[in-house]
Tab-separated table of C-alpha atoms in Angstrom:
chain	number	residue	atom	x	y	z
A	409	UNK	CA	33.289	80.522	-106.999
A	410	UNK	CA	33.505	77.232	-105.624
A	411	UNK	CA	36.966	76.591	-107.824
A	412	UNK	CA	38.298	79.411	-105.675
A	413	UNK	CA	37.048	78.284	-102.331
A	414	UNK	CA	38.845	74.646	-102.849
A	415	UNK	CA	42.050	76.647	-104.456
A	416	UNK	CA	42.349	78.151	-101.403
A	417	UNK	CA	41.311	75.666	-98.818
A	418	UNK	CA	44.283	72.885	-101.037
A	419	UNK	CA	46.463	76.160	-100.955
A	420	UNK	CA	46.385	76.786	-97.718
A	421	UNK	CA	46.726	73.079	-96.650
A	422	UNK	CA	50.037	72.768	-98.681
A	423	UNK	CA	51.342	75.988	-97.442
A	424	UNK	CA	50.362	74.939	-93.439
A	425	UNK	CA	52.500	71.613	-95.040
A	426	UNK	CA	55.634	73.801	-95.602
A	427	UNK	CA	55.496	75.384	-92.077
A	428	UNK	CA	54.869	71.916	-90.446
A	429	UNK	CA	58.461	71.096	-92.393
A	430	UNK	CA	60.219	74.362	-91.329
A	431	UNK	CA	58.887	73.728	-87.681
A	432	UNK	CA	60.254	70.025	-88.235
A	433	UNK	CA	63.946	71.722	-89.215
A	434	UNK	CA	64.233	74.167	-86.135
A	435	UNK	CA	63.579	71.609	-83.399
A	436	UNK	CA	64.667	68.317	-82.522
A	437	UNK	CA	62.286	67.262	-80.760
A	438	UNK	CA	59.473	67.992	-83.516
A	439	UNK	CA	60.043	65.265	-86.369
A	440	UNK	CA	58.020	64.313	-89.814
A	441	UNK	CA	59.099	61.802	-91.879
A	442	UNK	CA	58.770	63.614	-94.760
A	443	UNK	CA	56.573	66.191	-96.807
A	444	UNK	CA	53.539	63.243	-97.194
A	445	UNK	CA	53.457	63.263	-93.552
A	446	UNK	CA	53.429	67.179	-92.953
A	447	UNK	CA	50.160	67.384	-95.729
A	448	UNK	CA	48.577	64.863	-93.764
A	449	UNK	CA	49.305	66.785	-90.427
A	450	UNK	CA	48.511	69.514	-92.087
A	451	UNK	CA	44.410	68.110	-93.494
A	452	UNK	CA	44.222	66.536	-90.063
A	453	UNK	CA	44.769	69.632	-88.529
A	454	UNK	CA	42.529	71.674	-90.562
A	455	UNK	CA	39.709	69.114	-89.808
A	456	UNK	CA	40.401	69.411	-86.044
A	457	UNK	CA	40.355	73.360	-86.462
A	458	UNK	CA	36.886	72.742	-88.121
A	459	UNK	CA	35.612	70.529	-85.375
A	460	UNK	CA	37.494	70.416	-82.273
A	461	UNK	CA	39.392	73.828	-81.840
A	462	UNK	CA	35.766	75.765	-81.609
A	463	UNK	CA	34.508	73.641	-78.558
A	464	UNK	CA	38.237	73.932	-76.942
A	465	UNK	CA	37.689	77.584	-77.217
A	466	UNK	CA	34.235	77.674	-75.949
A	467	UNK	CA	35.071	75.612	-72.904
A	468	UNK	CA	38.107	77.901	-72.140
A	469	UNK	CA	36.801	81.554	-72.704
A	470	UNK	CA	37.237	82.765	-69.331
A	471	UNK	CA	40.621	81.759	-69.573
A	472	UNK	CA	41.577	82.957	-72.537
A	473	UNK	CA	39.729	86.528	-71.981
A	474	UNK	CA	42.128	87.043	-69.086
A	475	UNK	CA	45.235	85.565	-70.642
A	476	UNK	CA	44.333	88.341	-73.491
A	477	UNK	CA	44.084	85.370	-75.702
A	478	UNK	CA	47.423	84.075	-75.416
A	479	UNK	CA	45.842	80.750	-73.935
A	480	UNK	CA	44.834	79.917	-77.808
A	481	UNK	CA	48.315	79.058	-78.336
A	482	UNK	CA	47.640	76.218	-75.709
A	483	UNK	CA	44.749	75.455	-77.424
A	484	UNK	CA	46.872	75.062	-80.758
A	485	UNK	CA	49.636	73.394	-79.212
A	486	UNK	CA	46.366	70.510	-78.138
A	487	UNK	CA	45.213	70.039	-81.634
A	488	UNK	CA	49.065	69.588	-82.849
A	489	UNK	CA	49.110	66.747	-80.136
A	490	UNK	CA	45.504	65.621	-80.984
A	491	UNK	CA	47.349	65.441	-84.806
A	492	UNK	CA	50.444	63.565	-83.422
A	493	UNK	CA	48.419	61.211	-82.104
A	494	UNK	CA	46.214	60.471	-84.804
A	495	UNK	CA	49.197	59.947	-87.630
A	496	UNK	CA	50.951	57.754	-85.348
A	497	UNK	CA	55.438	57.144	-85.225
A	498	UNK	CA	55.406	59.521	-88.908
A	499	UNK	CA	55.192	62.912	-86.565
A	500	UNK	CA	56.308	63.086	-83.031
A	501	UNK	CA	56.411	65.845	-80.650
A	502	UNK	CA	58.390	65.089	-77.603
A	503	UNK	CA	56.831	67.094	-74.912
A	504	UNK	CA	53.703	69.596	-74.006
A	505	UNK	CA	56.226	72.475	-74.330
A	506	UNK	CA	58.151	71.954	-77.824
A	507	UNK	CA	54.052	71.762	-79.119
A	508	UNK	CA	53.597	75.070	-77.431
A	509	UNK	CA	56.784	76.723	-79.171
A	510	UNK	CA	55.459	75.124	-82.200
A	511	UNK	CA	51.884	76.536	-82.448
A	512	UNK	CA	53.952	80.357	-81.618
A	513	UNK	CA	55.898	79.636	-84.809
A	514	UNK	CA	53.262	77.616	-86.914
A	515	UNK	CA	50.799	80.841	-86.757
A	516	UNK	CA	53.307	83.191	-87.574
A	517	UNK	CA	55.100	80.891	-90.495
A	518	UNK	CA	51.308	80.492	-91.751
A	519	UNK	CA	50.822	84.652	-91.346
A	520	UNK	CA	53.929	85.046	-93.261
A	521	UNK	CA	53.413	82.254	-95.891
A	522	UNK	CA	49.308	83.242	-96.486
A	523	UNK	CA	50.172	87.075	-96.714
A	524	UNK	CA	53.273	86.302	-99.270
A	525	UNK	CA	51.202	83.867	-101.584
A	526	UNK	CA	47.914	86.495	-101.029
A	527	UNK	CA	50.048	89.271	-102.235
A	528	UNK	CA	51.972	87.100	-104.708
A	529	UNK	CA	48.015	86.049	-106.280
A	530	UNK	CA	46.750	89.380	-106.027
A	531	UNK	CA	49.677	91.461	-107.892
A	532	UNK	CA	48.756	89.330	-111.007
């Protein structure tokens, strides 16, 4: 059981990884230096989902109860920044906005990517 937990959690980490790079390939002003960087981003950013995204959430309910939850991908578009800042020159995001585009595309790359390998795992 627990083999299939930390399959999942790695998976999931590496696969987050691949949309990071996509992301990194549709916008200039989103770079990685490489696919190192993006795994990093990518365990930093599943730390801060762990940690910090439940308290952002918490603080802004009434705000994202009447934005119909469409403030979350603010709240994404923070951690992504909190990330940027963390790794350093490796991963830059040049503006508030491009993060906000990002976390739109990052959730539905991951969507895509999870229900593809899910599907892929569970037709063997």
């Amino acid at each position: 059981m627990v083999d299939v937990l930390l399959l999942r959690g790695v998976l999931s980490i590496v696969l987050n990884a691949v949309a990071l790079i996509t992301v990194a390939q549709l916008f200039d002003s989103f770079h990685l230096e490489g696919f190192g960087t993006a795994l990093l981003a990518s365990l930093i950013l599943a730390i801060l989902n762990i940690i910090v995204k439940p308290l952002l959430i918490i603080f802004t309910l009434p705000l994202t109860i009447f934005t119909l939850g469409l403030f979350l991908f603010v709240i994404n578009a923070i951690t992504l920044m909190i990330t940027q800042g963390v790794i350093g020159d490796s991963f830059i995001i040049n503006g508030f906005g491009t993060a906000v585009l990002a976390a739109v595309i990052l959730s539905i790359l991951n969507l895509l990517l999870n229900r593809l390998v899910k599907d892929t795992l569970t037709s063997k």
